[in-house]
Structures are given as structure tokens and as C-alpha cells.
mmCIF file of C-alpha atoms and ligand atoms in Angstrom:
data_model
loop_
_atom_site.group_PDB
_atom_site.id
_atom_site.type_symbol
_atom_site.label_atom_id
_atom_site.label_comp_id
_atom_site.label_asym_id
_atom_site.label_seq_id
_atom_site.Cartn_x
_atom_site.Cartn_y
_atom_site.Cartn_z
ATOM 1 C CA MET Y 18 30.497 173.742 -54.903
ATOM 2 C CA LYS Y 19 29.961 170.257 -53.459
ATOM 3 C CA LYS Y 20 26.835 169.435 -51.801
ATOM 4 C CA ILE Y 21 27.054 165.616 -51.885
ATOM 5 C CA VAL Y 22 26.445 165.633 -48.522
ATOM 6 C CA SER Y 23 25.012 168.699 -46.632
ATOM 7 C CA VAL Y 24 23.880 168.639 -42.372
ATOM 8 C CA ALA Y 25 20.751 170.187 -42.240
ATOM 9 C CA PRO Y 26 19.565 173.183 -40.641
ATOM 10 C CA MET Y 27 18.682 172.977 -37.747
ATOM 11 C CA MET Y 28 17.605 175.945 -34.805
ATOM 12 C CA ASP Y 29 19.386 176.116 -31.418
ATOM 13 C CA CYS Y 30 21.630 173.691 -32.998
ATOM 14 C CA THR Y 31 23.509 174.913 -36.221
ATOM 15 C CA ASP Y 32 24.341 177.744 -34.552
ATOM 16 C CA ARG Y 33 28.151 179.428 -35.583
ATOM 17 C CA HIS Y 34 29.907 177.418 -32.754
ATOM 18 C CA ASP Y 35 28.612 174.270 -34.032
ATOM 19 C CA ARG Y 36 29.166 174.655 -37.560
ATOM 20 C CA PHE Y 37 32.716 175.075 -36.504
ATOM 21 C CA PHE Y 38 32.957 171.845 -34.972
ATOM 22 C CA LEU Y 39 31.766 170.138 -37.797
ATOM 23 C CA ARG Y 40 33.878 171.411 -39.973
ATOM 24 C CA LEU Y 41 36.645 170.251 -38.091
ATOM 25 C CA ILE Y 42 35.510 166.770 -38.731
ATOM 26 C CA SER Y 43 34.645 167.443 -42.496
ATOM 27 C CA LYS Y 44 35.923 169.351 -44.815
ATOM 28 C CA ASN Y 45 33.652 168.643 -47.775
ATOM 29 C CA VAL Y 46 30.031 168.670 -46.248
ATOM 30 C CA MET Y 47 27.860 171.306 -46.717
ATOM 31 C CA LEU Y 48 26.800 173.243 -44.031
ATOM 32 C CA TYR Y 49 23.450 175.675 -43.099
ATOM 33 C CA SER Y 50 22.759 178.133 -40.735
ATOM 34 C CA GLU Y 51 19.545 177.992 -38.335
ATOM 35 C CA MET Y 52 16.773 179.253 -39.790
ATOM 36 C CA ILE Y 53 16.647 183.759 -39.490
ATOM 37 C CA ALA Y 54 13.814 185.043 -39.968
ATOM 38 C CA THR Y 55 14.131 188.650 -42.782
ATOM 39 C CA LYS Y 56 13.455 190.779 -40.016
ATOM 40 C CA SER Y 57 16.045 189.554 -37.605
ATOM 41 C CA ALA Y 58 18.686 188.842 -40.661
ATOM 42 C CA ILE Y 59 17.774 192.922 -41.505
ATOM 43 C CA HIS Y 60 16.987 194.574 -38.421
ATOM 44 C CA GLY Y 61 18.877 192.491 -35.680
ATOM 45 C CA ASP Y 62 22.192 192.808 -34.824
ATOM 46 C CA ARG Y 63 23.493 191.712 -37.531
ATOM 47 C CA ASN Y 64 27.272 190.464 -35.988
ATOM 48 C CA LYS Y 65 25.630 188.217 -33.864
ATOM 49 C CA ILE Y 66 22.914 186.547 -35.923
ATOM 50 C CA LEU Y 67 24.778 186.278 -39.119
ATOM 51 C CA THR Y 68 28.574 186.651 -38.842
ATOM 52 C CA PHE Y 69 30.356 183.426 -39.294
ATOM 53 C CA SER Y 70 33.924 182.305 -39.281
ATOM 54 C CA PRO Y 71 35.873 181.961 -43.258
ATOM 55 C CA GLU Y 72 36.334 178.705 -41.758
ATOM 56 C CA GLU Y 73 33.118 176.925 -41.786
ATOM 57 C CA LYS Y 74 32.751 177.421 -45.956
ATOM 58 C CA PRO Y 75 30.816 176.225 -47.839
ATOM 59 C CA LEU Y 76 27.897 177.905 -45.975
ATOM 60 C CA ALA Y 77 24.412 178.109 -46.659
ATOM 61 C CA LEU Y 78 21.995 180.873 -45.157
ATOM 62 C CA GLN Y 79 18.729 179.622 -44.371
ATOM 63 C CA VAL Y 80 16.027 182.104 -44.076
ATOM 64 C CA GLY Y 81 12.455 182.701 -43.194
ATOM 65 C CA GLY Y 82 10.049 184.858 -44.705
ATOM 66 C CA SER Y 83 7.512 185.808 -47.184
ATOM 67 C CA ASP Y 84 8.020 188.981 -48.085
ATOM 68 C CA LYS Y 85 9.457 189.310 -51.411
ATOM 69 C CA LYS Y 86 11.775 192.717 -50.577
ATOM 70 C CA GLU Y 87 12.781 191.489 -47.372
ATOM 71 C CA LEU Y 88 13.602 188.509 -48.902
ATOM 72 C CA SER Y 89 15.551 190.279 -51.950
ATOM 73 C CA GLU Y 90 17.008 192.108 -49.439
ATOM 74 C CA VAL Y 91 18.595 189.268 -47.126
ATOM 75 C CA ALA Y 92 19.398 187.273 -50.153
ATOM 76 C CA ARG Y 93 21.807 190.322 -51.113
ATOM 77 C CA ILE Y 94 23.187 190.894 -47.543
ATOM 78 C CA ALA Y 95 23.867 187.438 -47.730
ATOM 79 C CA GLU Y 96 25.908 187.771 -50.789
ATOM 80 C CA ASP Y 97 27.588 190.448 -49.404
ATOM 81 C CA MET Y 98 28.937 188.357 -46.087
ATOM 82 C CA GLY Y 99 30.310 185.852 -48.493
ATOM 83 C CA TYR Y 100 27.574 182.978 -47.301
ATOM 84 C CA ASP Y 101 27.967 180.596 -50.599
ATOM 85 C CA GLU Y 102 23.939 179.971 -51.086
ATOM 86 C CA ILE Y 103 20.758 181.311 -49.725
ATOM 87 C CA ASN Y 104 17.804 178.586 -48.895
ATOM 88 C CA ILE Y 105 14.398 179.659 -48.285
ATOM 89 C CA ASN Y 106 12.675 177.725 -45.555
ATOM 90 C CA LEU Y 107 8.807 175.948 -47.017
ATOM 91 C CA GLY Y 108 9.195 173.350 -44.833
ATOM 92 C CA CYS Y 109 9.092 173.880 -41.077
ATOM 93 C CA PRO Y 110 5.491 173.566 -39.776
ATOM 94 C CA SER Y 111 5.592 175.192 -36.210
ATOM 95 C CA LYS Y 112 3.063 177.066 -35.409
ATOM 96 C CA LYS Y 113 4.738 180.092 -34.755
ATOM 97 C CA VAL Y 114 6.442 179.837 -38.087
ATOM 98 C CA GLN Y 115 2.643 179.406 -40.003
ATOM 99 C CA LYS Y 116 1.541 182.824 -37.986
ATOM 100 C CA ASN Y 117 4.130 184.367 -39.064
ATOM 101 C CA MET Y 118 3.684 182.849 -43.133
ATOM 102 C CA PHE Y 119 6.956 181.062 -43.511
ATOM 103 C CA GLY Y 120 8.005 177.786 -43.582
ATOM 104 C CA ALA Y 121 5.706 174.849 -44.395
ATOM 105 C CA CYS Y 122 2.126 176.371 -45.015
ATOM 106 C CA LEU Y 123 3.815 178.222 -47.820
ATOM 107 C CA MET Y 124 3.800 174.870 -50.042
ATOM 108 C CA LYS Y 125 -0.031 176.680 -50.415
ATOM 109 C CA GLU Y 126 0.469 179.462 -51.977
ATOM 110 C CA PRO Y 127 2.994 178.416 -54.819
ATOM 111 C CA GLU Y 128 2.318 181.845 -56.768
ATOM 112 C CA LEU Y 129 3.650 183.443 -53.829
ATOM 113 C CA VAL Y 130 6.884 181.191 -53.113
ATOM 114 C CA ALA Y 131 7.163 181.940 -57.033
ATOM 115 C CA GLU Y 132 7.470 185.640 -56.375
ATOM 116 C CA CYS Y 133 9.737 185.368 -53.744
ATOM 117 C CA ILE Y 134 12.271 183.157 -55.488
ATOM 118 C CA ASP Y 135 12.284 185.466 -58.831
ATOM 119 C CA ALA Y 136 13.120 188.703 -55.832
ATOM 120 C CA MET Y 137 16.250 187.220 -54.523
ATOM 121 C CA VAL Y 138 17.653 185.363 -57.655
ATOM 122 C CA ASN Y 139 17.453 189.002 -59.154
ATOM 123 C CA SER Y 140 19.021 190.322 -56.193
ATOM 124 C CA CYS Y 141 22.044 188.506 -55.879
ATOM 125 C CA LYS Y 142 24.440 186.152 -57.774
ATOM 126 C CA ILE Y 143 24.866 183.153 -55.167
ATOM 127 C CA PRO Y 144 22.532 180.454 -55.609
ATOM 128 C CA VAL Y 145 18.650 180.357 -54.722
ATOM 129 C CA THR Y 146 17.868 177.311 -52.992
ATOM 130 C CA ALA Y 147 14.645 175.571 -51.023
ATOM 131 C CA LYS Y 148 13.889 173.574 -48.661
ATOM 132 C CA THR Y 149 10.457 172.034 -48.857
ATOM 133 C CA ARG Y 150 8.421 168.587 -47.565
ATOM 134 C CA ILE Y 151 6.590 166.289 -49.865
ATOM 135 C CA GLY Y 152 3.459 167.102 -48.801
ATOM 136 C CA PHE Y 153 1.325 169.052 -45.986
ATOM 137 C CA ASP Y 154 -2.010 167.765 -44.199
ATOM 138 C CA GLU Y 155 -4.002 165.765 -46.516
ATOM 139 C CA THR Y 156 -1.791 166.905 -49.937
ATOM 140 C CA GLU Y 157 0.349 163.726 -50.509
ATOM 141 C CA ASN Y 158 0.861 164.487 -53.977
ATOM 142 C CA PHE Y 159 3.600 163.581 -56.804
ATOM 143 C CA THR Y 160 1.408 166.189 -58.748
ATOM 144 C CA TYR Y 161 0.916 168.553 -56.740
ATOM 145 C CA LEU Y 162 4.589 168.326 -55.942
ATOM 146 C CA ASN Y 163 5.870 168.293 -58.975
ATOM 147 C CA LYS Y 164 3.843 171.577 -59.983
ATOM 148 C CA PHE Y 165 4.835 173.061 -56.681
ATOM 149 C CA ILE Y 166 8.583 172.908 -57.865
ATOM 150 C CA HIS Y 167 8.426 173.765 -61.721
ATOM 151 C CA LYS Y 168 7.059 176.919 -60.810
ATOM 152 C CA MET Y 169 9.779 177.483 -58.682
ATOM 153 C CA LYS Y 170 12.237 176.235 -61.201
ATOM 154 C CA GLN Y 171 10.552 178.799 -63.337
ATOM 155 C CA ALA Y 172 11.441 181.173 -60.665
ATOM 156 C CA GLY Y 173 15.115 181.106 -60.933
ATOM 157 C CA CYS Y 174 15.835 177.933 -58.390
ATOM 158 C CA ARG Y 175 17.790 174.704 -59.508
ATOM 159 C CA THR Y 176 17.795 172.907 -56.260
ATOM 160 C CA PHE Y 177 16.235 171.601 -54.261
ATOM 161 C CA ILE Y 178 16.190 169.411 -50.460
ATOM 162 C CA ILE Y 179 13.184 167.493 -50.059
ATOM 163 C CA HIS Y 180 12.769 166.393 -46.961
ATOM 164 C CA ALA Y 181 10.865 163.152 -47.390
ATOM 165 C CA ARG Y 182 7.622 163.480 -44.813
ATOM 166 C CA LYS Y 183 4.807 165.432 -45.367
ATOM 167 C CA ALA Y 184 4.280 168.300 -42.741
ATOM 168 C CA ILE Y 185 1.060 168.127 -40.168
ATOM 169 C CA LEU Y 186 0.246 171.863 -40.024
ATOM 170 C CA LYS Y 187 -2.535 171.326 -37.288
ATOM 171 C CA GLY Y 188 -2.238 169.174 -34.109
ATOM 172 C CA LEU Y 189 1.633 167.579 -34.913
ATOM 173 C CA SER Y 190 4.171 170.035 -32.753
ATOM 174 C CA PRO Y 191 7.067 170.951 -34.924
ATOM 175 C CA LYS Y 192 9.215 167.324 -32.799
ATOM 176 C CA GLN Y 193 6.245 165.172 -33.740
ATOM 177 C CA ASN Y 194 6.211 166.530 -36.950
ATOM 178 C CA LEU Y 195 9.690 165.131 -37.682
ATOM 179 C CA ASN Y 196 8.607 161.457 -37.037
ATOM 180 C CA ILE Y 197 5.145 161.119 -37.124
ATOM 181 C CA PRO Y 198 4.331 161.766 -41.210
ATOM 182 C CA LYS Y 199 5.998 158.253 -42.847
ATOM 183 C CA LEU Y 200 8.937 158.938 -44.709
ATOM 184 C CA ASN Y 201 8.105 158.598 -48.602
ATOM 185 C CA TYR Y 202 11.357 158.144 -50.541
ATOM 186 C CA ASP Y 203 10.071 157.640 -53.317
ATOM 187 C CA MET Y 204 8.447 160.440 -54.498
ATOM 188 C CA VAL Y 205 11.776 162.602 -53.986
ATOM 189 C CA TYR Y 206 13.235 159.929 -56.741
ATOM 190 C CA LYS Y 207 10.353 160.510 -58.959
ATOM 191 C CA VAL Y 208 10.613 164.270 -58.690
ATOM 192 C CA LYS Y 209 14.416 163.884 -59.499
ATOM 193 C CA LYS Y 210 13.562 161.289 -62.387
ATOM 194 C CA GLU Y 211 11.044 163.641 -63.691
ATOM 195 C CA ASN Y 212 13.459 166.925 -63.372
ATOM 196 C CA PRO Y 213 17.134 165.216 -64.068
ATOM 197 C CA ASP Y 214 18.190 168.775 -65.015
ATOM 198 C CA LEU Y 215 17.040 169.633 -61.283
ATOM 199 C CA ASN Y 216 19.684 168.970 -58.084
ATOM 200 C CA ILE Y 217 17.531 167.152 -55.967
ATOM 201 C CA ILE Y 218 18.569 166.663 -52.397
ATOM 202 C CA ILE Y 219 17.204 164.118 -50.791
ATOM 203 C CA ASN Y 220 16.363 163.967 -46.649
ATOM 204 C CA GLY Y 221 14.853 162.619 -43.561
ATOM 205 C CA GLY Y 222 16.035 159.964 -41.390
ATOM 206 C CA ILE Y 223 18.967 159.178 -42.847
ATOM 207 C CA SER Y 224 22.019 157.677 -40.643
ATOM 208 C CA LYS Y 225 23.789 155.231 -41.959
ATOM 209 C CA ILE Y 226 26.565 155.275 -44.796
ATOM 210 C CA GLU Y 227 24.679 152.338 -46.422
ATOM 211 C CA GLU Y 228 21.524 154.355 -47.244
ATOM 212 C CA ILE Y 229 23.551 157.550 -48.022
ATOM 213 C CA LYS Y 230 25.295 156.015 -50.833
ATOM 214 C CA LYS Y 231 21.844 153.938 -51.813
ATOM 215 C CA HIS Y 232 20.198 157.709 -51.991
ATOM 216 C CA LEU Y 233 23.137 158.940 -53.900
ATOM 217 C CA LYS Y 234 22.310 156.631 -56.846
ATOM 218 C CA GLU Y 235 18.970 158.241 -56.758
ATOM 219 C CA CYS Y 236 19.317 161.883 -56.241
ATOM 220 C CA ASP Y 237 21.737 164.515 -56.314
ATOM 221 C CA GLY Y 238 22.409 164.602 -52.710
ATOM 222 C CA VAL Y 239 22.394 163.867 -49.253
ATOM 223 C CA MET Y 240 21.318 166.295 -46.245
ATOM 224 C CA ILE Y 241 21.306 165.033 -42.834
ATOM 225 C CA GLY Y 242 20.233 166.662 -39.610
ATOM 226 C CA ARG Y 243 19.241 165.094 -35.977
ATOM 227 C CA ALA Y 244 22.289 161.769 -37.043
ATOM 228 C CA ILE Y 245 25.057 164.213 -37.675
ATOM 229 C CA TYR Y 246 23.549 166.361 -34.415
ATOM 230 C CA GLN Y 247 23.767 163.164 -32.293
ATOM 231 C CA ASN Y 248 27.188 161.582 -33.617
ATOM 232 C CA PRO Y 249 29.092 164.611 -34.731
ATOM 233 C CA TYR Y 250 32.260 161.823 -35.479
ATOM 234 C CA PHE Y 251 30.218 160.036 -38.221
ATOM 235 C CA LEU Y 252 31.594 162.720 -40.424
ATOM 236 C CA THR Y 253 34.524 161.271 -40.511
ATOM 237 C CA ASN Y 254 32.991 157.812 -42.281
ATOM 238 C CA ILE Y 255 31.431 160.425 -44.249
ATOM 239 C CA GLU Y 256 34.520 161.490 -46.065
ATOM 240 C CA LYS Y 257 36.009 158.472 -45.881
ATOM 241 C CA GLU Y 258 32.882 156.305 -47.562
ATOM 242 C CA VAL Y 259 31.680 159.213 -49.726
ATOM 243 C CA PHE Y 260 34.191 161.511 -50.258
ATOM 244 C CA LYS Y 261 37.253 159.027 -50.568
ATOM 245 C CA ASN Y 262 39.423 161.242 -47.520
ATOM 246 C CA THR Y 263 41.341 159.572 -45.194
ATOM 247 C CA ASN Y 264 42.920 162.099 -43.916
ATOM 248 C CA TYR Y 265 40.512 162.851 -41.313
ATOM 249 C CA PRO Y 266 41.403 163.656 -37.584
ATOM 250 C CA THR Y 267 40.850 161.545 -34.552
ATOM 251 C CA ARG Y 268 38.757 163.084 -31.754
ATOM 252 C CA GLU Y 269 41.736 164.349 -29.887
ATOM 253 C CA GLY Y 270 42.428 166.368 -33.022
ATOM 254 C CA VAL Y 271 39.062 167.794 -33.411
ATOM 255 C CA VAL Y 272 39.147 168.588 -29.338
ATOM 256 C CA GLU Y 273 43.133 170.356 -29.718
ATOM 257 C CA LYS Y 274 41.510 172.645 -32.539
ATOM 258 C CA LEU Y 275 38.126 173.672 -31.013
ATOM 259 C CA LEU Y 276 40.087 174.696 -27.515
ATOM 260 C CA LYS Y 277 42.437 177.157 -29.692
ATOM 261 C CA TYR Y 278 38.882 178.155 -31.165
ATOM 262 C CA LEU Y 279 37.169 178.687 -27.455
ATOM 263 C CA GLU Y 280 40.199 180.434 -26.350
ATOM 264 C CA LYS Y 281 39.888 183.175 -28.965
ATOM 265 C CA GLU Y 282 36.610 183.184 -28.732
ATOM 266 C CA ILE Y 283 36.287 183.845 -25.147
ATOM 267 C CA LYS Y 284 38.167 186.718 -25.015
ATOM 268 C CA LEU Y 285 35.244 188.156 -27.339
ATOM 269 C CA GLY Y 286 32.740 187.591 -24.845
ATOM 270 C CA THR Y 287 31.720 183.813 -25.585
ATOM 271 C CA LYS Y 288 30.478 181.457 -22.874
ATOM 272 C CA VAL Y 289 32.525 178.533 -22.534
ATOM 273 C CA ASN Y 290 29.112 176.459 -22.938
ATOM 274 C CA HIS Y 291 27.639 177.992 -25.858
ATOM 275 C CA ILE Y 292 30.528 175.955 -27.970
ATOM 276 C CA MET Y 293 31.502 173.086 -25.500
ATOM 277 C CA ARG Y 294 27.315 172.072 -25.627
ATOM 278 C CA HIS Y 295 27.915 171.286 -29.183
ATOM 279 C CA THR Y 296 29.958 168.795 -28.839
ATOM 280 C CA VAL Y 297 27.964 166.202 -25.832
ATOM 281 C CA GLY Y 298 27.657 163.578 -28.807
ATOM 282 C CA LEU Y 299 31.772 163.829 -29.554
ATOM 283 C CA TYR Y 300 31.753 160.518 -28.140
ATOM 284 C CA HIS Y 301 28.978 158.279 -29.196
ATOM 285 C CA GLY Y 302 29.111 154.752 -29.094
ATOM 286 C CA GLN Y 303 32.381 155.248 -27.530
ATOM 287 C CA ILE Y 304 33.717 153.551 -23.867
ATOM 288 C CA GLY Y 305 34.850 157.468 -22.708
ATOM 289 C CA SER Y 306 31.445 158.519 -23.769
ATOM 290 C CA LYS Y 307 29.519 158.851 -19.871
ATOM 291 C CA ASN Y 308 33.055 160.164 -18.655
ATOM 292 C CA TRP Y 309 32.450 162.989 -21.874
ATOM 293 C CA LYS Y 310 28.861 163.709 -20.784
ATOM 294 C CA ARG Y 311 29.157 164.019 -17.063
ATOM 295 C CA TYR Y 312 32.506 165.918 -17.454
ATOM 296 C CA LEU Y 313 30.806 168.784 -19.870
ATOM 297 C CA SER Y 314 27.552 168.368 -18.236
ATOM 298 C CA ASP Y 315 29.354 169.139 -14.560
ATOM 299 C CA ASN Y 316 31.743 171.494 -15.631
ATOM 300 C CA MET Y 317 31.337 173.271 -19.267
ATOM 301 C CA MET Y 318 27.311 174.024 -18.369
ATOM 302 C CA ALA Y 319 26.869 175.932 -15.732
ATOM 303 C CA ARG Y 320 26.978 179.823 -16.505
ATOM 304 C CA ASP Y 321 30.766 180.324 -15.083
ATOM 305 C CA SER Y 322 32.611 177.860 -16.667
ATOM 306 C CA ASP Y 323 35.947 179.102 -17.590
ATOM 307 C CA PHE Y 324 38.910 178.492 -19.899
ATOM 308 C CA GLN Y 325 40.728 176.956 -17.157
ATOM 309 C CA LYS Y 326 38.023 174.663 -16.966
ATOM 310 C CA ALA Y 327 37.720 173.839 -20.731
ATOM 311 C CA LYS Y 328 41.743 172.979 -20.467
ATOM 312 C CA HIS Y 329 40.783 170.050 -18.357
ATOM 313 C CA ILE Y 330 39.013 168.850 -21.253
ATOM 314 C CA MET Y 331 42.019 167.295 -22.910
ATOM 315 C CA THR Y 332 42.974 165.039 -20.128
ATOM 316 C CA ILE Y 333 39.344 163.288 -20.265
ATOM 317 C CA VAL Y 334 39.619 163.416 -24.207
ATOM 318 C CA GLN Y 335 43.143 161.840 -23.869
ATOM 319 C CA ASN Y 336 42.341 159.288 -21.558
ATOM 320 C CA ASN Y 337 39.348 158.221 -23.673
ATOM 321 C CA GLU Y 338 41.295 157.640 -26.907
ATOM 322 C CA LYS Y 339 43.318 155.261 -24.599
ATOM 323 C CA ALA Y 340 40.514 153.520 -23.229
ATOM 324 C CA ASN Y 341 39.353 152.839 -26.915
ATOM 325 C CA GLN Y 342 42.760 152.275 -28.593
ATOM 326 C CA THR Y 343 42.913 149.895 -25.276
ATOM 327 C CA THR Y 344 39.574 147.895 -26.645
ATOM 328 C CA VAL Y 345 40.391 147.796 -30.601
ATOM 329 C CA CYS Y 346 44.414 145.921 -29.363
HETATM 330 C C1 LIG M 558 16.133 170.277 -33.355
HETATM 331 C C2 LIG M 558 16.059 170.482 -34.916
HETATM 332 C C3 LIG M 558 15.716 171.856 -35.803
HETATM 333 C C4 LIG M 558 15.476 172.271 -36.659
HETATM 334 N N1 LIG M 558 15.296 173.465 -37.346
HETATM 335 C C5 LIG M 558 15.174 173.948 -38.965
HETATM 336 C C6 LIG M 558 15.760 174.971 -39.298
HETATM 337 O O1 LIG M 558 15.725 175.978 -38.533
HETATM 338 N N2 LIG M 558 15.055 175.008 -40.986
HETATM 339 C C7 LIG M 558 14.568 173.813 -41.745
HETATM 340 O O2 LIG M 558 14.511 173.488 -42.941
HETATM 341 N N3 LIG M 558 14.281 172.580 -41.163
HETATM 342 C C8 LIG M 558 14.773 172.407 -39.517
HETATM 343 N N4 LIG M 558 14.783 170.917 -38.859
HETATM 344 C C9 LIG M 558 14.005 170.078 -39.888
HETATM 345 C C10 LIG M 558 15.853 169.401 -40.473
HETATM 346 O O3 LIG M 558 16.743 170.506 -41.068
HETATM 347 C C11 LIG M 558 15.157 168.308 -41.090
HETATM 348 O O4 LIG M 558 14.908 168.125 -41.984
HETATM 349 C C12 LIG M 558 14.606 167.151 -39.975
HETATM 350 O O5 LIG M 558 15.397 166.638 -38.852
HETATM 351 C C13 LIG M 558 15.019 165.708 -40.713
HETATM 352 O O6 LIG M 558 15.992 165.203 -40.813
HETATM 353 P P1 LIG M 558 16.848 164.231 -40.128
HETATM 354 O O7 LIG M 558 16.290 163.092 -40.262
HETATM 355 O O8 LIG M 558 17.943 163.531 -40.633
HETATM 356 O O9 LIG M 558 17.003 165.016 -39.100
HETATM 357 C C14 LIG M 558 15.061 171.045 -37.496
HETATM 358 C C15 LIG M 558 15.622 169.856 -36.997
HETATM 359 C C16 LIG M 558 15.832 169.873 -35.948
HETATM 360 C C17 LIG M 558 15.513 168.388 -35.069
#
């Protein structure tokens, strides 16, 4: 499975509609679900929470939990539903997540994490992977991180996504935790050097092709979150420069296909804005960007937005494309 570049799991962002949209732009990146708590996956409306379109694959389910029975059950469910990977969240610092004993606070509990991974590995055949940080609070220490990774390796985990900044569990909001603790890419590179047999995927603050290429010299893969959500068409640069695929779609082509999906989803009861909200950044950095955003906020975000309005999107898209082509000439 190709995992050289993946789109990070992002709560309220990488839902199934966003993933479908991103997949229209890139065939080669690995996609991740938002974090789903084990209890929701087991007891919630599975159709709503876990369903995905086959087009989204390769796709990983990210799960939050620390109960090994629940985690192993979710691993089984993920495999049965056709997910390609199950990933445990060991990096989220939010208070709510800490209260439920999952996310970054589990970095303090290597034994428990190893038991959870062992249970998951033994209940499914798809890869069990972990997404973690380089440290937490006062602990930003290679020896600790390396031991933590070793413990998980012994339990059967071979792929680690490492967000190259520590988590501050007290005193910083989740948003601040994405920017304030300093990035330390060298620590992740060192993990790879010390563990050449493991798949080490680096994450945090990566937004340019040159950065991706540099990290790929040191690590096995790169995971990108905000830079892709804010500018999804950046994925075409990744297709071209990293995957050497020049057969990527125009923005117009993406929207054309997305409208077909929209039409199908509306018949199933999905609201237009639940899909279109993810496309706000489609014209990021382009001439039509403001028009696009204004059109979406005037028409698509309203609760009553319907497919007839959505059809007008094509006019805006075509005008944007023309404006951009004129400038290029
Ligand atoms: C809105 C938002 C929601 C996020 N939700 C999750 C999540 O559900 N699971 C997770 O492991 N990380 C989550 N993250 C963290 C990202 O996966 C990623 O590690 C982080 O944004 C750093 O990567 P970036 O600098 O490329 O954005 C979230 C980040 C953002 C911005």
C-alpha cells in the first residue's frame, strides 16, 4: 500500500464527504478518518459513523480509546467494513479526550498502550498503526520516545506517524497545541535512524513540495493536515512532484465529478452544505478565490441550500477557470 503521503485525520474536517472530494483530486495519497471513539464505533449508528464510499480507499480508520476489548472489537469492525488500516490516536491533547483516557495522555502509559495494540493486532489482519507526538509536557526526550515506540513494536505495530511537536496536556487548548510547542523534526529522523525496520511517517507544519521531498529523504512518509484542508488542490502538486502522475484533474473536472456525488447524496438525505463546506479552499491562491468563497457562503451554507443552487456552481467554476487562464496567457 502506498503511504508516502497521507492526509492527516482532522476532526470535523476529514469526514467521508471531504475524503471523497480529496480523492477526486489525488489518487495516490492515503486518507484517514476523523478520530472515532471506540464506544461510538461499537454502539453508535455504524452506518452514519463508519460508512465510506469505496472510492475513498486506501483509507484508514482512526480510533480513540484505551480499553483493549473495545479496541480489538473496533479493529475487527474496521476490517470487516473494508478499511485498509486501523490507527490508534496517541496524540490528541484535548481535555475531553484526556478525561476519557485516550489520545496524547496515553504516552504516559506505554504498558497499557502495548496491551491495546496487542489486542488489536490479534483481532484483525489489516495493519495496526499509531499516531503519536514526540513527547508530552516536560518530557521531550529521545530515550523515552524510542522506548515507547519499542514497546509498541513488540506488540505488533510497524508504522508510526509522529507529529514532531510535544503535547502540552495542561494549560494549552488543542488549537494552541498545534502551533505553540516547537517542531523538532530531528527527533523523528532519529527514530527512523535507530529503527530502520519501522515505517516512520513524519507530521507537523509541512506545506511545501520541497519540504515533502526533504522529509522523504529521512523518513518513509509524510502526513499533511491543515495545508491540504486549506488548499486541497495542493494535492495535484503532490501527484505531479511526488507520485510523478501528470494525469490529475482540473478544478472544473473535480467540481463536475463532485456534483454527481452531490446529486446522489442529496437523494439519500445529505445536506448540500455538508459536502460543499469542504471545498472552500478549492481556489486558494487563484483569481476566483473570493468569488468562490462568497458564492459558497451565500448559497451553500444555508440550511435550505438545494441541488438547483449547487448546479449554478458550474458557472462560477467555469468563470474562475477562464479568468485564471487569461492571466496565464
Ligand atoms: C481541525 C483539526 C482536527 C484534528 N483532529 C485530529 C484527529 O481527529 N486525530 C488526530 O490524530 N489528529 C487530529 N488533528 C491533528 C492533525 O492530524 C495533525 O497531526 C496536525 O494538524 C499537524 O499536522 P499539520 O501541521 O500538517 O496540520 C487535528 C488537527 C486539526 C487542525
